[in-house]
mmCIF file with all atom_site columns, C-alpha atoms in Angstrom:
data_model
loop_
_atom_site.group_PDB
_atom_site.id
_atom_site.type_symbol
_atom_site.label_atom_id
_atom_site.label_alt_id
_atom_site.label_comp_id
_atom_site.label_asym_id
_atom_site.label_entity_id
_atom_site.label_seq_id
_atom_site.pdbx_PDB_ins_code
_atom_site.Cartn_x
_atom_site.Cartn_y
_atom_site.Cartn_z
_atom_site.occupancy
_atom_site.B_iso_or_equiv
_atom_site.pdbx_formal_charge
_atom_site.auth_seq_id
_atom_site.auth_comp_id
_atom_site.auth_asym_id
_atom_site.auth_atom_id
_atom_site.pdbx_PDB_model_num
ATOM 1  C CA . MET A 1 1  ? -178.737 -29.456 -201.854 1.00 95.00 ? 1  MET A CA 1
ATOM 2  C CA . ASN A 1 2  ? -180.643 -29.067 -198.616 1.00 96.00 ? 2  ASN A CA 1
ATOM 3  C CA . LYS A 1 3  ? -180.231 -30.924 -195.323 1.00 96.00 ? 3  LYS A CA 1
ATOM 4  C CA . THR A 1 4  ? -182.665 -33.720 -196.229 1.00 96.00 ? 4  THR A CA 1
ATOM 5  C CA . GLU A 1 5  ? -180.969 -34.327 -199.577 1.00 97.00 ? 5  GLU A CA 1
ATOM 6  C CA . LEU A 1 6  ? -177.574 -34.374 -197.866 1.00 96.00 ? 6  LEU A CA 1
ATOM 7  C CA . ILE A 1 7  ? -178.800 -36.958 -195.340 1.00 96.00 ? 7  ILE A CA 1
ATOM 8  C CA . ASP A 1 8  ? -180.147 -39.109 -198.186 1.00 97.00 ? 8  ASP A CA 1
ATOM 9  C CA . ALA A 1 9  ? -176.837 -38.883 -200.069 1.00 97.00 ? 9  ALA A CA 1
ATOM 10 C CA . MET A 1 10 ? -174.794 -39.676 -196.943 1.00 96.00 ? 10 MET A CA 1
ATOM 11 C CA . ALA A 1 11 ? -176.966 -42.722 -196.204 1.00 97.00 ? 11 ALA A CA 1
ATOM 12 C CA . ALA A 1 12 ? -176.641 -44.012 -199.760 1.00 97.00 ? 12 ALA A CA 1
ATOM 13 C CA . ASP A 1 13 ? -172.862 -43.443 -199.957 1.00 96.00 ? 13 ASP A CA 1
ATOM 14 C CA . ALA A 1 14 ? -172.098 -44.973 -196.569 1.00 95.00 ? 14 ALA A CA 1
ATOM 15 C CA . GLY A 1 15 ? -174.643 -47.801 -196.812 1.00 96.00 ? 15 GLY A CA 1
ATOM 16 C CA . ILE A 1 16 ? -176.333 -46.787 -193.569 1.00 96.00 ? 16 ILE A CA 1
ATOM 17 C CA . THR A 1 17 ? -179.878 -45.862 -192.620 1.00 96.00 ? 17 THR A CA 1
ATOM 18 C CA . LYS A 1 18 ? -181.173 -42.337 -193.047 1.00 96.00 ? 18 LYS A CA 1
ATOM 19 C CA . ALA A 1 19 ? -181.624 -42.156 -189.263 1.00 97.00 ? 19 ALA A CA 1
ATOM 20 C CA . ALA A 1 20 ? -177.942 -42.974 -188.701 1.00 97.00 ? 20 ALA A CA 1
ATOM 21 C CA . ALA A 1 21 ? -176.885 -40.470 -191.376 1.00 97.00 ? 21 ALA A CA 1
ATOM 22 C CA . LYS A 1 22 ? -179.062 -37.780 -189.761 1.00 97.00 ? 22 LYS A CA 1
ATOM 23 C CA . LYS A 1 23 ? -177.542 -38.505 -186.362 1.00 97.00 ? 23 LYS A CA 1
ATOM 24 C CA . ALA A 1 24 ? -174.010 -38.306 -187.811 1.00 97.00 ? 24 ALA A CA 1
ATOM 25 C CA . LEU A 1 25 ? -174.716 -35.020 -189.605 1.00 97.00 ? 25 LEU A CA 1
ATOM 26 C CA . GLU A 1 26 ? -176.304 -33.459 -186.522 1.00 97.00 ? 26 GLU A CA 1
ATOM 27 C CA . SER A 1 27 ? -173.321 -34.578 -184.433 1.00 97.00 ? 27 SER A CA 1
ATOM 28 C CA . PHE A 1 28 ? -170.914 -33.002 -186.915 1.00 96.00 ? 28 PHE A CA 1
ATOM 29 C CA . LEU A 1 29 ? -172.848 -29.727 -187.009 1.00 96.00 ? 29 LEU A CA 1
ATOM 30 C CA . GLY A 1 30 ? -173.174 -29.642 -183.215 1.00 96.00 ? 30 GLY A CA 1
ATOM 31 C CA . ASN A 1 31 ? -169.455 -30.191 -182.717 1.00 96.00 ? 31 ASN A CA 1
ATOM 32 C CA . VAL A 1 32 ? -168.551 -27.497 -185.248 1.00 96.00 ? 32 VAL A CA 1
ATOM 33 C CA . GLU A 1 33 ? -170.942 -25.081 -183.549 1.00 96.00 ? 33 GLU A CA 1
ATOM 34 C CA . GLY A 1 34 ? -169.594 -25.949 -180.094 1.00 96.00 ? 34 GLY A CA 1
ATOM 35 C CA . SER A 1 35 ? -166.004 -25.404 -181.146 1.00 96.00 ? 35 SER A CA 1
ATOM 36 C CA . LEU A 1 36 ? -166.811 -22.056 -182.767 1.00 96.00 ? 36 LEU A CA 1
ATOM 37 C CA . LYS A 1 37 ? -168.765 -20.909 -179.683 1.00 94.00 ? 37 LYS A CA 1
ATOM 38 C CA . LYS A 1 38 ? -165.626 -21.513 -177.608 1.00 93.00 ? 38 LYS A CA 1
ATOM 39 C CA . GLY A 1 39 ? -163.659 -19.334 -180.012 1.00 89.00 ? 39 GLY A CA 1
ATOM 40 C CA . GLY A 1 40 ? -161.946 -22.280 -181.667 1.00 92.00 ? 40 GLY A CA 1
ATOM 41 C CA . ARG A 1 41 ? -161.346 -23.051 -185.300 1.00 95.00 ? 41 ARG A CA 1
ATOM 42 C CA . VAL A 1 42 ? -162.487 -26.099 -187.267 1.00 96.00 ? 42 VAL A CA 1
ATOM 43 C CA . SER A 1 43 ? -160.285 -27.203 -190.142 1.00 96.00 ? 43 SER A CA 1
ATOM 44 C CA . LEU A 1 44 ? -160.855 -30.044 -192.601 1.00 95.00 ? 44 LEU A CA 1
ATOM 45 C CA . VAL A 1 45 ? -157.736 -30.357 -194.742 1.00 95.00 ? 45 VAL A CA 1
ATOM 46 C CA . GLY A 1 46 ? -158.591 -30.014 -198.417 1.00 93.00 ? 46 GLY A CA 1
ATOM 47 C CA . PHE A 1 47 ? -162.185 -28.945 -197.717 1.00 95.00 ? 47 PHE A CA 1
ATOM 48 C CA . GLY A 1 48 ? -161.867 -25.724 -195.724 1.00 96.00 ? 48 GLY A CA 1
ATOM 49 C CA . SER A 1 49 ? -161.942 -24.121 -192.323 1.00 97.00 ? 49 SER A CA 1
ATOM 50 C CA . TRP A 1 50 ? -164.410 -22.231 -190.177 1.00 97.00 ? 50 TRP A CA 1
ATOM 51 C CA . SER A 1 51 ? -163.404 -19.522 -187.733 1.00 97.00 ? 51 SER A CA 1
ATOM 52 C CA . VAL A 1 52 ? -165.020 -16.733 -185.725 1.00 96.00 ? 52 VAL A CA 1
ATOM 53 C CA . THR A 1 53 ? -163.993 -13.103 -186.084 1.00 95.00 ? 53 THR A CA 1
ATOM 54 C CA . ARG A 1 54 ? -165.240 -9.957  -184.395 1.00 95.00 ? 54 ARG A CA 1
ATOM 55 C CA . ARG A 1 55 ? -167.049 -7.375  -186.504 1.00 96.00 ? 55 ARG A CA 1
ATOM 56 C CA . GLU A 1 56 ? -166.759 -3.996  -184.807 1.00 97.00 ? 56 GLU A CA 1
ATOM 57 C CA . ALA A 1 57 ? -169.660 -1.577  -184.383 1.00 97.00 ? 57 ALA A CA 1
ATOM 58 C CA . ARG A 1 58 ? -170.126 0.734   -187.322 1.00 96.00 ? 58 ARG A CA 1
ATOM 59 C CA . ASP A 1 59 ? -172.409 3.339   -188.824 1.00 95.00 ? 59 ASP A CA 1
ATOM 60 C CA . GLY A 1 60 ? -174.789 2.286   -191.562 1.00 95.00 ? 60 GLY A CA 1
ATOM 61 C CA . ARG A 1 61 ? -177.480 3.950   -193.585 1.00 95.00 ? 61 ARG A CA 1
ATOM 62 C CA . ASN A 1 62 ? -181.178 3.198   -193.885 1.00 93.00 ? 62 ASN A CA 1
ATOM 63 C CA . PRO A 1 63 ? -181.642 2.923   -197.668 1.00 93.00 ? 63 PRO A CA 1
ATOM 64 C CA . GLN A 1 64 ? -185.246 4.192   -197.546 1.00 94.00 ? 64 GLN A CA 1
ATOM 65 C CA . THR A 1 65 ? -184.704 7.306   -195.453 1.00 94.00 ? 65 THR A CA 1
ATOM 66 C CA . GLY A 1 66 ? -180.972 7.912   -195.780 1.00 91.00 ? 66 GLY A CA 1
ATOM 67 C CA . LYS A 1 67 ? -180.691 8.266   -191.983 1.00 95.00 ? 67 LYS A CA 1
ATOM 68 C CA . THR A 1 68 ? -177.524 7.097   -190.284 1.00 95.00 ? 68 THR A CA 1
ATOM 69 C CA . ILE A 1 69 ? -178.011 4.128   -187.955 1.00 95.00 ? 69 ILE A CA 1
ATOM 70 C CA . LYS A 1 70 ? -175.733 2.342   -185.516 1.00 96.00 ? 70 LYS A CA 1
ATOM 71 C CA . ILE A 1 71 ? -174.909 -1.285  -186.308 1.00 96.00 ? 71 ILE A CA 1
ATOM 72 C CA . ALA A 1 72 ? -173.848 -3.186  -183.189 1.00 96.00 ? 72 ALA A CA 1
ATOM 73 C CA . ALA A 1 73 ? -170.622 -5.166  -182.900 1.00 97.00 ? 73 ALA A CA 1
ATOM 74 C CA . LYS A 1 74 ? -170.974 -8.926  -183.222 1.00 96.00 ? 74 LYS A CA 1
ATOM 75 C CA . ASN A 1 75 ? -169.124 -12.159 -183.856 1.00 95.00 ? 75 ASN A CA 1
ATOM 76 C CA . VAL A 1 76 ? -169.371 -13.604 -187.366 1.00 96.00 ? 76 VAL A CA 1
ATOM 77 C CA . VAL A 1 77 ? -168.504 -17.050 -188.704 1.00 96.00 ? 77 VAL A CA 1
ATOM 78 C CA . LYS A 1 78 ? -166.145 -17.146 -191.666 1.00 96.00 ? 78 LYS A CA 1
ATOM 79 C CA . PHE A 1 79 ? -165.503 -20.076 -193.979 1.00 96.00 ? 79 PHE A CA 1
ATOM 80 C CA . LYS A 1 80 ? -162.407 -20.313 -196.133 1.00 96.00 ? 80 LYS A CA 1
ATOM 81 C CA . ALA A 1 81 ? -162.495 -23.010 -198.797 1.00 96.00 ? 81 ALA A CA 1
ATOM 82 C CA . GLY A 1 82 ? -159.514 -25.342 -199.009 1.00 95.00 ? 82 GLY A CA 1
ATOM 83 C CA . THR A 1 83 ? -157.392 -25.704 -202.125 1.00 94.00 ? 83 THR A CA 1
ATOM 84 C CA . GLU A 1 84 ? -158.875 -29.044 -203.177 1.00 95.00 ? 84 GLU A CA 1
ATOM 85 C CA . LEU A 1 85 ? -162.452 -27.759 -202.864 1.00 94.00 ? 85 LEU A CA 1
ATOM 86 C CA . SER A 1 86 ? -161.613 -24.566 -204.754 1.00 94.00 ? 86 SER A CA 1
ATOM 87 C CA . ASN A 1 87 ? -159.921 -26.512 -207.533 1.00 94.00 ? 87 ASN A CA 1
ATOM 88 C CA . SER A 1 88 ? -162.786 -28.989 -207.848 1.00 94.00 ? 88 SER A CA 1
ATOM 89 C CA . VAL A 1 89 ? -165.365 -26.284 -208.612 1.00 92.00 ? 89 VAL A CA 1
ATOM 90 C CA . ASN A 1 90 ? -163.218 -24.513 -211.204 1.00 87.00 ? 90 ASN A CA 1
#
């Protein structure tokens, strides 16, 4: 499912226009992004939670040449599925 299909499904389920569903989805995504940028955590009970962790700098290898390269440190977003979501897909 892509973003357009999700908007269509949200509009149909909620009985709202596609424009309103798009606005709601973009608001949700913007608020999740904003919270994560501030170093916060977003948790939806039963669905899952997003958090930001720091990945330290490390050495890697170029697979074509075999040369060692430096991989810079960076923040990464992690998602941990909730129990209900995990159970529903199994």
